[in-house]
Short mmCIF file of C-alpha atoms in Angstrom, two decimals:
data_model
loop_
_atom_site.label_atom_id
_atom_site.label_comp_id
_atom_site.label_asym_id
_atom_site.label_seq_id
_atom_site.Cartn_x
_atom_site.Cartn_y
_atom_site.Cartn_z
CA MET A 1 -11.85 36.38 13.75
CA LEU A 2 -9.91 33.04 13.34
CA LYS A 3 -9.23 30.89 16.76
CA THR A 4 -5.64 30.14 16.75
CA LYS A 5 -4.37 27.86 18.70
CA GLU A 6 -0.32 27.00 19.66
CA VAL A 7 0.69 23.13 19.34
CA ASP A 8 4.13 21.51 19.31
CA LEU A 9 3.35 19.14 16.72
CA VAL A 10 0.34 18.88 13.88
CA VAL A 11 0.07 15.39 12.04
CA VAL A 12 -2.28 15.48 9.22
CA GLY A 13 -3.64 12.41 8.20
CA ALA A 14 -4.35 9.41 10.30
CA GLY A 15 -3.46 6.64 7.90
CA PRO A 16 -0.91 4.01 9.04
CA ALA A 17 1.68 7.15 8.48
CA GLY A 18 0.18 9.53 10.29
CA MET A 19 -0.64 7.42 13.11
CA ALA A 20 2.62 5.97 13.71
CA ALA A 21 4.27 9.14 13.26
CA ALA A 22 1.93 10.31 16.44
CA VAL A 23 2.74 7.85 18.35
CA ALA A 24 6.53 7.66 17.90
CA ALA A 25 6.69 12.09 18.63
CA ALA A 26 4.23 11.05 21.68
CA GLU A 27 6.96 8.12 22.77
CA ALA A 28 9.59 10.60 22.65
CA GLY A 29 8.10 13.24 24.44
CA VAL A 30 6.15 15.64 22.59
CA GLU A 31 3.36 16.55 24.84
CA GLU A 32 0.81 18.30 22.56
CA ILE A 33 0.15 16.17 19.51
CA VAL A 34 -2.90 17.08 17.02
CA LEU A 35 -3.54 14.32 14.71
CA LEU A 36 -5.72 15.46 12.18
CA GLU A 37 -8.26 13.50 9.61
CA ARG A 38 -10.29 14.32 7.15
CA GLN A 39 -12.69 11.00 7.25
CA ALA A 40 -14.95 10.21 10.08
CA GLU A 41 -12.83 6.97 11.24
CA LEU A 42 -8.87 6.36 11.55
CA GLY A 43 -6.41 3.87 9.45
CA GLY A 44 -7.00 5.70 6.19
CA ILE A 45 -6.74 2.76 3.46
CA LEU A 46 -5.98 0.29 6.02
CA PRO A 47 -10.27 -0.60 6.82
CA GLN A 48 -11.23 -1.44 3.34
CA CYS A 49 -7.76 -3.33 2.82
CA ILE A 50 -9.51 -6.41 4.33
CA HIS A 51 -6.63 -8.66 2.95
CA ASN A 52 -3.84 -9.92 4.69
CA GLY A 53 -0.48 -9.56 4.15
CA PHE A 54 0.65 -6.41 6.57
CA GLY A 55 2.61 -6.16 9.77
CA LEU A 56 5.05 -9.63 8.96
CA ARG A 57 8.05 -6.91 9.19
CA PHE A 58 6.60 -4.44 11.86
CA PHE A 59 4.40 -6.58 14.09
CA LYS A 60 6.23 -9.69 13.16
CA GLU A 61 2.88 -11.56 12.37
CA GLU A 62 0.41 -11.73 9.71
CA LEU A 63 -2.13 -9.26 10.03
CA THR A 64 -5.39 -8.08 7.68
CA GLY A 65 -5.61 -4.31 6.78
CA PRO A 66 -8.12 -3.30 9.91
CA GLU A 67 -6.16 -5.71 12.43
CA TYR A 68 -3.13 -3.27 11.65
CA ALA A 69 -4.86 -0.24 11.70
CA HIS A 70 -6.69 -1.50 15.43
CA ARG A 71 -3.22 -1.98 16.46
CA PHE A 72 -1.83 1.69 16.29
CA MET A 73 -5.77 2.63 16.93
CA LEU A 74 -4.67 1.32 20.23
CA GLU A 75 -1.32 2.97 20.75
CA LEU A 76 -3.18 6.32 19.95
CA THR A 77 -5.44 5.89 23.58
CA LYS A 78 -2.82 5.50 25.25
CA HIS A 79 -1.09 8.47 24.62
CA PRO A 80 -3.40 11.37 26.08
CA GLY A 81 -0.78 14.14 24.86
CA ILE A 82 -2.47 13.06 21.32
CA LYS A 83 -5.46 15.00 20.27
CA VAL A 84 -7.43 13.45 17.50
CA LYS A 85 -9.85 15.44 15.62
CA THR A 86 -11.63 13.42 12.89
CA ALA A 87 -13.91 14.89 10.08
CA ALA A 88 -11.65 17.72 10.31
CA MET A 89 -9.89 19.08 6.41
CA VAL A 90 -7.27 20.88 6.10
CA VAL A 91 -7.56 23.75 3.70
CA THR A 92 -4.06 25.81 4.05
CA ILE A 93 -0.62 25.02 5.60
CA THR A 94 1.56 28.09 5.31
CA PRO A 95 5.43 27.80 5.41
CA GLU A 96 5.29 29.31 8.76
CA ARG A 97 3.92 26.25 9.79
CA GLN A 98 0.05 27.36 10.50
CA VAL A 99 -2.47 24.73 9.85
CA VAL A 100 -6.15 25.54 8.79
CA THR A 101 -8.74 23.11 9.46
CA THR A 102 -12.32 22.59 8.96
CA SER A 103 -14.79 20.83 10.84
CA ALA A 104 -18.27 20.56 11.65
CA ALA A 105 -17.83 20.45 15.31
CA GLU A 106 -15.04 23.38 15.57
CA GLY A 107 -15.41 24.97 12.86
CA LEU A 108 -12.40 26.88 11.39
CA VAL A 109 -9.70 26.66 13.49
CA CYS A 110 -5.69 27.48 12.69
CA TYR A 111 -3.25 25.78 14.72
CA GLN A 112 0.38 27.23 14.84
CA ALA A 113 2.48 24.47 14.89
CA ARG A 114 5.75 24.33 15.77
CA ALA A 115 6.67 21.48 13.91
CA VAL A 116 4.29 19.52 11.33
CA ILE A 117 4.30 16.39 9.69
CA LEU A 118 3.20 15.50 6.43
CA ALA A 119 1.09 12.21 6.51
CA MET A 120 -1.44 12.77 3.79
CA GLY A 121 -0.70 9.15 1.71
CA CYS A 122 -1.74 9.41 -2.38
CA ARG A 123 -4.76 8.68 -4.18
CA GLU A 124 -5.78 6.85 -7.48
CA ARG A 125 -5.02 8.08 -11.22
CA PRO A 126 -8.22 8.48 -12.36
CA ARG A 127 -9.63 7.14 -16.22
CA GLY A 128 -9.01 10.73 -17.22
CA ALA A 129 -5.14 10.84 -16.32
CA ILE A 130 -5.11 8.35 -19.05
CA ASN A 131 -7.29 9.20 -21.73
CA ILE A 132 -9.43 6.01 -22.53
CA PRO A 133 -11.26 7.34 -25.57
CA GLY A 134 -14.95 5.95 -25.97
CA THR A 135 -18.20 6.95 -23.77
CA ARG A 136 -18.81 7.72 -20.24
CA PRO A 137 -20.70 5.29 -19.11
CA ALA A 138 -21.50 3.97 -15.30
CA GLY A 139 -19.62 0.95 -14.35
CA VAL A 140 -15.80 2.31 -14.66
CA TYR A 141 -14.10 2.61 -11.32
CA THR A 142 -10.47 2.60 -9.77
CA ALA A 143 -9.51 0.11 -7.97
CA GLY A 144 -9.31 1.81 -4.40
CA SER A 145 -12.96 2.88 -4.74
CA LEU A 146 -14.30 -0.19 -5.73
CA GLN A 147 -12.68 -1.85 -2.89
CA TYR A 148 -14.24 0.63 -0.64
CA LEU A 149 -17.81 0.11 -2.07
CA MET A 150 -17.15 -3.73 -2.05
CA ASN A 151 -15.45 -4.13 1.37
CA ILE A 152 -17.04 -1.63 3.70
CA GLU A 153 -20.35 -0.86 2.09
CA GLY A 154 -21.04 -3.98 0.64
CA PHE A 155 -21.84 -3.15 -3.01
CA LEU A 156 -21.29 -5.54 -5.87
CA PRO A 157 -20.14 -3.52 -8.79
CA GLY A 158 -21.63 -5.81 -11.99
CA ARG A 159 -21.60 -9.51 -13.40
CA THR A 160 -18.16 -9.52 -15.63
CA ALA A 161 -15.41 -7.15 -15.28
CA VAL A 162 -11.82 -6.19 -16.95
CA ILE A 163 -9.10 -4.92 -14.84
CA LEU A 164 -6.54 -2.64 -16.63
CA GLY A 165 -3.26 -2.44 -14.81
CA SER A 166 -1.27 -4.95 -12.52
CA GLY A 167 -0.60 -3.01 -9.53
CA ASP A 168 -1.28 -4.23 -6.16
CA ILE A 169 -4.81 -2.89 -5.71
CA GLY A 170 -5.90 -4.19 -9.00
CA LEU A 171 -4.57 -7.78 -8.26
CA ILE A 172 -6.21 -8.23 -4.97
CA MET A 173 -9.46 -6.83 -6.51
CA ALA A 174 -9.21 -9.19 -9.50
CA ARG A 175 -9.08 -11.69 -6.44
CA ARG A 176 -12.08 -10.20 -4.30
CA LEU A 177 -14.51 -9.90 -7.47
CA THR A 178 -13.67 -13.40 -8.49
CA LEU A 179 -14.53 -14.75 -4.70
CA GLU A 180 -17.80 -12.80 -4.60
CA GLY A 181 -18.87 -14.05 -7.95
CA VAL A 182 -18.12 -11.67 -10.60
CA GLN A 183 -15.99 -13.29 -14.04
CA VAL A 184 -12.49 -11.59 -14.39
CA LYS A 185 -12.35 -11.61 -17.77
CA ALA A 186 -8.60 -10.13 -17.70
CA VAL A 187 -6.07 -7.78 -16.46
CA LEU A 188 -3.74 -6.01 -18.56
CA GLU A 189 -0.60 -3.70 -18.13
CA LEU A 190 0.57 -2.01 -20.16
CA MET A 191 4.10 -2.51 -19.50
CA PRO A 192 5.84 -6.01 -20.37
CA TYR A 193 5.68 -6.68 -16.59
CA SER A 194 3.91 -6.61 -13.49
CA ASN A 195 3.66 -3.73 -11.55
CA GLY A 196 2.26 -5.96 -8.12
CA LEU A 197 4.30 -7.70 -5.72
CA SER A 198 5.11 -11.65 -7.07
CA ARG A 199 2.80 -12.73 -4.16
CA ASN A 200 -0.06 -11.01 -5.33
CA VAL A 201 0.27 -12.42 -8.90
CA VAL A 202 0.63 -15.95 -7.59
CA GLN A 203 -2.31 -15.51 -5.16
CA CYS A 204 -4.70 -13.60 -6.87
CA LEU A 205 -4.11 -14.47 -10.41
CA GLU A 206 -2.71 -17.43 -10.78
CA ASP A 207 -4.89 -19.30 -7.83
CA PHE A 208 -7.74 -18.55 -10.07
CA GLN A 209 -6.44 -19.00 -13.74
CA ILE A 210 -7.08 -15.31 -14.18
CA PRO A 211 -5.69 -14.44 -17.61
CA LEU A 212 -2.88 -11.47 -17.81
CA TYR A 213 -2.10 -10.22 -20.85
CA LEU A 214 1.41 -8.15 -20.38
CA SER A 215 1.86 -5.21 -22.98
CA HIS A 216 -1.82 -4.43 -23.42
CA THR A 217 -4.05 -1.81 -22.66
CA VAL A 218 -7.55 -0.48 -23.16
CA THR A 219 -8.37 1.20 -26.43
CA ALA A 220 -11.45 2.42 -25.85
CA ILE A 221 -15.04 1.80 -23.86
CA TYR A 222 -18.42 1.56 -24.93
CA GLY A 223 -21.80 1.41 -23.64
CA GLU A 224 -24.42 4.04 -23.43
CA LYS A 225 -25.80 4.13 -19.76
CA ARG A 226 -23.53 1.23 -18.78
CA VAL A 227 -19.96 -0.92 -19.85
CA GLU A 228 -21.29 -3.26 -22.50
CA LYS A 229 -17.37 -3.86 -23.65
CA VAL A 230 -14.03 -2.69 -24.14
CA ARG A 231 -11.35 -2.64 -26.87
CA MET A 232 -7.83 -3.90 -25.94
CA ALA A 233 -5.06 -4.15 -27.83
CA PRO A 234 -1.28 -5.01 -27.78
CA VAL A 235 0.71 -2.09 -27.52
CA ASP A 236 4.49 -1.55 -29.70
CA ALA A 237 8.19 -0.86 -28.02
CA ASN A 238 6.92 2.73 -27.40
CA LEU A 239 3.72 1.07 -25.69
CA LYS A 240 1.75 2.69 -28.59
CA PRO A 241 -1.49 0.47 -29.09
CA VAL A 242 -1.40 -2.04 -32.17
CA GLU A 243 -4.68 -1.19 -33.12
CA GLU A 244 -5.21 -3.76 -36.01
CA LYS A 245 -4.33 -6.60 -33.48
CA GLY A 246 -6.62 -5.23 -31.19
CA PHE A 247 -10.29 -7.46 -30.10
CA ASP A 248 -13.61 -6.34 -27.92
CA LEU A 249 -14.17 -8.22 -24.60
CA ASP A 250 -17.69 -7.78 -23.15
CA CYS A 251 -18.07 -6.60 -19.97
CA ASP A 252 -20.31 -4.57 -17.73
CA THR A 253 -17.42 -3.35 -15.41
CA LEU A 254 -13.98 -1.82 -16.05
CA VAL A 255 -11.38 -1.45 -12.83
CA LEU A 256 -8.58 1.32 -13.32
CA SER A 257 -5.99 0.16 -11.03
CA VAL A 258 -3.06 2.59 -13.27
CA GLY A 259 -1.16 4.20 -10.48
CA LEU A 260 -1.36 6.36 -7.09
CA ILE A 261 0.00 9.81 -6.85
CA PRO A 262 1.23 11.47 -3.79
CA GLU A 263 -1.47 13.95 -2.70
CA ASN A 264 0.85 17.07 -2.44
CA GLU A 265 -1.46 20.23 -2.34
CA LEU A 266 -0.98 21.22 1.38
CA SER A 267 3.06 20.38 0.75
CA LEU A 268 2.98 22.87 -1.91
CA GLN A 269 1.22 25.45 -0.43
CA ALA A 270 4.07 25.23 2.33
CA ASP A 271 6.98 25.78 0.04
CA VAL A 272 8.05 22.51 0.04
CA GLU A 273 9.73 20.69 -2.67
CA LEU A 274 8.89 18.17 -4.97
CA ASP A 275 10.77 15.31 -6.85
CA PRO A 276 9.52 15.01 -9.77
CA ALA A 277 10.82 10.84 -9.49
CA THR A 278 8.61 10.27 -6.52
CA GLY A 279 5.89 12.85 -6.73
CA GLY A 280 6.53 13.63 -2.96
CA PRO A 281 8.41 16.06 -0.81
CA VAL A 282 12.34 15.93 -1.18
CA VAL A 283 13.47 14.81 2.19
CA ASP A 284 16.26 14.42 4.15
CA SER A 285 17.69 11.19 6.46
CA PHE A 286 15.25 12.52 9.29
CA TYR A 287 12.29 12.94 6.66
CA HIS A 288 12.59 16.53 7.06
CA THR A 289 11.82 18.24 3.89
CA THR A 290 12.87 21.62 2.58
CA THR A 291 10.15 23.81 4.63
CA GLU A 292 11.79 24.50 8.08
CA GLY A 293 9.89 22.52 10.59
CA ILE A 294 7.88 20.42 8.04
CA PHE A 295 8.68 16.59 7.90
CA ALA A 296 6.81 14.30 5.54
CA CYS A 297 6.60 10.10 5.71
CA GLY A 298 4.60 7.53 4.28
CA ASN A 299 2.38 7.60 0.66
CA VAL A 300 2.61 11.01 0.45
CA ALA A 301 6.27 11.29 0.34
CA HIS A 302 6.64 8.20 -2.34
CA VAL A 303 4.09 5.05 -2.99
CA HIS A 304 5.19 2.00 -0.68
CA ASP A 305 4.92 -1.38 -1.87
CA VAL A 306 4.24 -2.44 1.53
CA VAL A 307 2.63 -0.71 4.43
CA ASP A 308 5.31 -2.09 7.24
CA ASP A 309 7.75 0.11 5.56
CA VAL A 310 5.63 3.28 6.20
CA SER A 311 4.72 2.49 9.81
CA THR A 312 9.15 2.43 9.96
CA GLU A 313 9.57 5.77 8.06
CA SER A 314 6.90 7.53 9.90
CA ALA A 315 7.96 5.99 13.29
CA LEU A 316 11.76 7.63 12.30
CA ALA A 317 9.77 10.80 10.84
CA GLY A 318 7.92 11.10 14.39
CA GLN A 319 10.95 11.11 16.47
CA MET A 320 13.31 12.93 14.01
CA ALA A 321 10.49 15.58 14.58
CA ALA A 322 10.42 15.23 18.43
CA ALA A 323 14.60 15.98 18.11
CA TYR A 324 13.99 18.57 16.33
CA LEU A 325 11.07 19.89 18.96
CA ARG A 326 14.01 19.68 21.56
CA GLY A 327 16.48 21.65 19.16
CA GLU A 328 19.09 18.43 18.52
CA LEU A 329 17.95 18.21 14.86
CA LYS A 330 20.99 19.30 12.70
CA THR A 331 19.85 19.48 9.36
CA ASP A 332 22.87 21.02 7.25
CA ARG A 333 25.30 18.49 6.28
CA TRP A 334 23.87 16.59 3.57
CA LEU A 335 24.78 14.78 -0.08
CA ALA A 336 22.46 15.42 -2.49
CA VAL A 337 21.11 11.38 -4.24
CA LYS A 338 22.24 11.43 -7.81
CA ALA A 339 20.19 8.74 -9.86
CA GLY A 340 22.54 6.89 -12.11
CA ARG A 341 21.71 3.48 -14.90
CA ASN A 342 18.36 1.76 -13.87
CA ILE A 343 17.27 3.83 -10.66
CA ARG A 344 13.92 5.57 -10.83
CA SER A 345 13.85 7.06 -7.63
CA VAL A 346 15.70 7.04 -4.84
CA VAL A 347 14.03 8.12 -1.03
CA PRO A 348 15.61 10.26 1.10
CA GLN A 349 17.00 12.53 -1.77
CA ARG A 350 19.53 14.04 0.75
CA ILE A 351 21.93 12.16 2.98
CA MET A 352 22.69 13.08 5.87
CA VAL A 353 26.89 12.29 7.08
CA GLY A 354 28.29 10.64 9.40
CA GLN A 355 25.11 8.13 10.20
CA ALA A 356 23.44 5.43 8.74
CA THR A 357 20.63 5.78 6.31
CA PRO A 358 17.98 3.17 5.08
CA LEU A 359 17.28 3.86 1.79
CA TYR A 360 14.17 3.11 -0.62
CA ILE A 361 14.96 2.57 -4.32
CA ARG A 362 12.96 2.01 -7.13
CA ALA A 363 14.58 0.29 -10.54
CA ALA A 364 13.69 2.00 -13.85
CA PHE A 365 13.43 -1.06 -15.84
CA PRO A 366 13.68 -4.88 -14.76
CA GLU A 367 16.71 -6.77 -15.10
CA LYS A 368 18.62 -10.08 -13.21
CA ASN A 369 21.95 -9.94 -11.33
CA ALA A 370 22.98 -6.23 -11.28
CA LEU A 371 25.01 -5.03 -8.49
CA LEU A 372 23.66 -1.99 -6.71
CA HIS A 373 26.18 1.07 -5.65
CA VAL A 374 25.48 3.51 -3.54
CA GLY A 375 28.42 5.61 -3.16
CA GLN A 376 31.25 3.14 -1.89
CA GLY A 377 28.66 0.45 -1.20
CA GLU A 378 27.62 -2.30 -3.11
CA SER A 379 24.87 -5.00 -3.01
CA LYS A 380 23.96 -7.68 -5.70
CA GLN A 381 20.58 -7.83 -6.42
CA ARG A 382 19.38 -11.42 -8.15
CA VAL A 383 16.21 -9.65 -9.74
CA VAL A 384 15.23 -5.82 -9.55
CA SER A 385 11.75 -4.87 -10.82
CA PRO A 386 10.00 -1.68 -10.78
CA GLY A 387 7.53 -2.93 -8.51
CA GLU A 388 9.46 -4.26 -5.62
CA THR A 389 11.53 -1.83 -3.74
CA ILE A 390 15.29 -2.73 -3.05
CA TYR A 391 16.36 -2.19 0.54
CA TYR A 392 20.05 -0.49 1.26
CA THR A 393 21.27 0.86 4.38
CA VAL A 394 24.63 3.58 3.23
CA LYS A 395 26.67 3.09 6.13
CA PRO A 396 28.79 6.62 6.75
CA GLU A 397 31.58 5.31 5.55
CA GLU A 398 30.47 4.59 2.33
CA LEU A 399 29.65 8.09 1.42
CA PRO A 400 32.13 10.25 -0.40
CA ALA A 401 34.25 12.24 1.54
CA ALA A 402 34.00 15.45 -0.06
CA ASP A 403 30.79 17.50 -0.11
CA GLY A 404 28.61 17.08 -3.29
CA PHE A 405 26.21 13.83 -4.26
CA VAL A 406 26.21 10.16 -3.69
CA GLU A 407 25.44 8.45 -7.23
CA VAL A 408 23.01 5.17 -6.57
CA SER A 409 22.99 3.38 -10.15
CA LEU A 410 22.36 -0.86 -10.96
CA GLU A 411 25.27 -1.86 -12.88
CA GLY A 412 25.71 -5.15 -15.21
CA GLY A 413 22.60 -6.52 -15.51
CA GLU A 414 20.93 -9.06 -17.58
CA GLY A 415 17.67 -8.52 -19.28
CA MET B 1 12.48 -28.41 -11.25
CA THR B 2 9.82 -25.83 -9.71
CA GLU B 3 10.11 -22.91 -9.01
CA LEU B 4 7.73 -20.62 -6.75
CA ILE B 5 7.50 -17.55 -5.61
CA CYS B 6 7.47 -17.86 -1.92
CA THR B 7 3.76 -16.00 -1.06
CA VAL B 8 4.13 -15.95 2.92
CA CYS B 9 5.19 -12.41 2.60
CA PRO B 10 5.52 -9.69 0.31
CA MET B 11 9.21 -10.33 0.09
CA GLY B 12 8.79 -12.31 -2.50
CA CYS B 13 11.46 -15.45 -2.43
CA ARG B 14 11.91 -16.95 -5.42
CA VAL B 15 12.13 -20.53 -4.13
CA ARG B 16 13.37 -23.64 -6.43
CA VAL B 17 11.59 -26.97 -5.75
CA GLU B 18 13.72 -30.47 -6.89
CA GLN B 19 12.10 -34.02 -6.39
CA ASP B 20 15.41 -36.27 -5.81
CA GLU B 21 13.95 -39.90 -5.37
CA ALA B 22 11.63 -39.49 -2.24
CA GLU B 23 12.99 -36.20 -0.95
CA LEU B 24 12.27 -32.56 -1.80
CA ILE B 25 15.25 -30.36 -2.46
CA ILE B 26 14.17 -26.40 -1.78
CA THR B 27 16.76 -23.94 -2.23
CA GLY B 28 16.47 -20.14 -2.14
CA ASN B 29 14.32 -19.29 0.39
CA ARG B 30 15.31 -16.31 2.74
CA CYS B 31 13.58 -17.65 6.34
CA PRO B 32 12.47 -21.43 7.20
CA ARG B 33 8.71 -20.04 6.43
CA GLY B 34 9.43 -20.29 2.85
CA LEU B 35 10.37 -24.14 3.90
CA THR B 36 7.44 -24.71 4.96
CA TYR B 37 5.61 -22.85 2.08
CA ALA B 38 7.33 -24.57 -0.49
CA ARG B 39 6.65 -28.10 0.83
CA GLU B 40 2.62 -27.30 1.04
CA GLU B 41 2.37 -25.60 -1.76
CA ILE B 42 3.86 -28.55 -4.11
CA THR B 43 1.86 -31.07 -2.04
CA ALA B 44 -1.20 -29.52 -0.42
CA PRO B 45 -1.55 -25.82 -1.01
CA LYS B 46 -3.29 -23.53 1.15
CA ARG B 47 -4.78 -20.06 1.93
CA VAL B 48 -6.09 -17.62 4.01
CA LEU B 49 -8.98 -16.53 3.18
CA THR B 50 -10.50 -12.84 4.03
CA ALA B 51 -13.91 -11.87 3.54
CA VAL B 52 -16.57 -9.52 4.78
CA VAL B 53 -20.06 -10.59 6.04
CA GLN B 54 -23.37 -8.73 6.26
CA MET B 55 -24.39 -6.69 9.59
CA ALA B 56 -27.74 -7.24 10.64
CA GLY B 57 -29.59 -3.97 10.33
CA GLY B 58 -26.23 -2.32 9.93
CA ASP B 59 -25.29 -0.42 6.58
CA ARG B 60 -21.60 -1.17 6.76
CA MET B 61 -19.84 -5.10 6.23
CA LEU B 62 -17.50 -6.78 8.94
CA PRO B 63 -13.88 -7.96 7.58
CA ALA B 64 -13.27 -11.22 8.52
CA LYS B 65 -10.76 -13.87 8.50
CA THR B 66 -10.08 -17.54 8.55
CA MET B 67 -7.96 -18.15 11.47
CA THR B 68 -5.60 -20.31 9.68
CA ALA B 69 -4.88 -21.40 6.16
CA ILE B 70 -7.30 -23.56 4.50
CA PRO B 71 -6.81 -25.96 1.85
CA LYS B 72 -7.10 -24.12 -1.32
CA GLU B 73 -9.71 -26.25 -2.89
CA LYS B 74 -12.17 -25.38 -0.40
CA ILE B 75 -12.16 -21.26 -0.65
CA PHE B 76 -15.25 -20.93 -3.04
CA PRO B 77 -17.16 -24.17 -0.54
CA ALA B 78 -16.22 -21.57 2.17
CA MET B 79 -17.35 -18.36 0.50
CA GLU B 80 -20.83 -19.68 0.25
CA GLU B 81 -20.79 -20.10 3.67
CA ILE B 82 -19.84 -16.75 4.65
CA LYS B 83 -22.37 -15.52 2.01
CA ALA B 84 -24.74 -16.93 3.66
CA ILE B 85 -24.41 -15.39 7.34
CA THR B 86 -26.02 -12.60 8.94
CA VAL B 87 -24.14 -11.16 12.00
CA ARG B 88 -26.05 -9.16 15.08
CA PRO B 89 -23.64 -6.16 16.63
CA PRO B 90 -21.78 -5.68 18.61
CA VAL B 91 -18.98 -7.71 17.36
CA THR B 92 -15.35 -7.19 18.58
CA ILE B 93 -11.83 -8.30 16.77
CA SER B 94 -10.95 -11.82 17.09
CA GLN B 95 -14.85 -12.89 17.75
CA VAL B 96 -15.23 -16.71 16.24
CA LEU B 97 -18.07 -15.80 13.58
CA ILE B 98 -18.26 -19.35 12.30
CA GLU B 99 -16.35 -22.17 14.25
CA ASP B 100 -15.66 -24.90 11.92
CA LEU B 101 -15.77 -23.20 8.01
CA ALA B 102 -16.55 -25.62 5.32
CA GLY B 103 -15.44 -28.79 7.27
CA THR B 104 -11.87 -27.53 7.34
CA GLY B 105 -12.16 -27.55 11.06
CA VAL B 106 -10.78 -23.33 11.03
CA PRO B 107 -12.39 -20.93 12.31
CA PHE B 108 -13.94 -17.94 10.73
CA VAL B 109 -13.00 -14.81 12.75
CA ALA B 110 -14.03 -10.89 13.11
CA THR B 111 -11.07 -8.34 12.23
CA GLY B 112 -12.58 -5.58 13.06
CA THR B 113 -15.19 -3.90 15.67
CA ILE B 114 -18.86 -2.96 14.78
CA LEU B 115 -20.29 -1.90 18.40
CA SER B 116 -23.68 -0.94 17.31
CA ASP B 117 -26.08 -0.05 14.20
CA GLU B 118 -25.02 3.86 14.49
CA GLU B 119 -21.57 3.28 14.71
CA SER B 120 -20.36 3.94 11.17
CA VAL B 121 -21.78 7.54 12.24
CA ASN B 122 -18.74 10.19 12.97
CA LYS B 123 -18.80 10.22 16.69
CA ASP B 124 -17.11 13.47 17.27
CA GLY B 125 -19.89 15.31 14.75
#
């Protein structure tokens, strides 16, 4: 017989999002919180992100990933109401907020929660997701697993590497490999622009003269036991490789940094509606999902550029879950966001009327000197790029008076 | 004119630097840190270096960083010193591992805590 425990709040995942949400909920007066983490250690991805650049917005100082995680671990210990369960895997979440976990320490346990915060984060797209032809040798890594191997376990993957994808983790790993003596021959990017933060292009590639090939991709992997070389080629306007212009690069390691996918299998079990543009749950200004009493925040909701935004957003979700538990949250009056010209995604997808809502907006393509429109609100954007979040806090008076939707668009930009 | 991307924080401000006789004219920065960054980046570029250090007897690495930025040309000599050391547990966050890294005068400090060899084993079972 499955043991059932009744609790106020269950937080699923103890990375930056789950830790911030649990702390904020405790500070807002929630007495009984269970924080569940499948890894043996708290912090999610942060312990392996040994580079600096974290915390400038949230703590107003520059920290490394482990230091950033440490701050929140200290906060957690100040709140006896937060019960942390590590090495506890959540296997089921029902729409009625039953959360079933399995762990070596306690076996199967079912928590009946009055509110749930989803904070499972995201995972990397692997080789299979982008269908690179060729053999299947050792030496092909996703950037995040390579980061774990190098920074936590202390392994070097090879001697010469090619990196596919110029997202932040790919750029960071180009520098890490170089510092450890691995020759990084090239970083390839399918798109005509980098998907990473500009600072990472400067600090990780330009500092070490690592060539960045925009509009290029890997078309084949060669090698029997071990990667021996990869074939790369430029792509045309439709992103199709121009095979006759292809050439080979000798290397023993291929690193893939080709995107992150919010991890929402549990959300779907709980009947949470997902937004195809973000891959995460549809949320309102309170980070409440479409399932009563279930909230979502951090990279499970949408992939963030910087962890500071994850902490800010998740603290808000924690406060809102506390308000929900007090019966004070009114979630019925909202306007749906409609993505207009050059908008890939907007979070939250539902804006509550009568209050200010900070928005995380992602452009569909890069352009200069565009004007951002959000309802009646406007803001000049000197440079927009899909790799960098556009921030805009929409004020209540900028929302349309009638019910319906709020249009978000970028207008009048130049290539 | 040189256009730099400020790397002090993830904002990525595009800072323009112009040489007007003896003076540098800096525009486009959204905060005072951008001014300092642009001036330094043109005259003497510096970087915070982060790396991992071998732990004696342990099977996990200790993360560490330079307390402040070091000259860019010192990065590889610094890495040689970092790779040569082994640290004995316990180590706590902010503990100094190397007093003066590669002659920069800047200490190299732990950014994580590793209490014992068994620390990587899950405490909760």
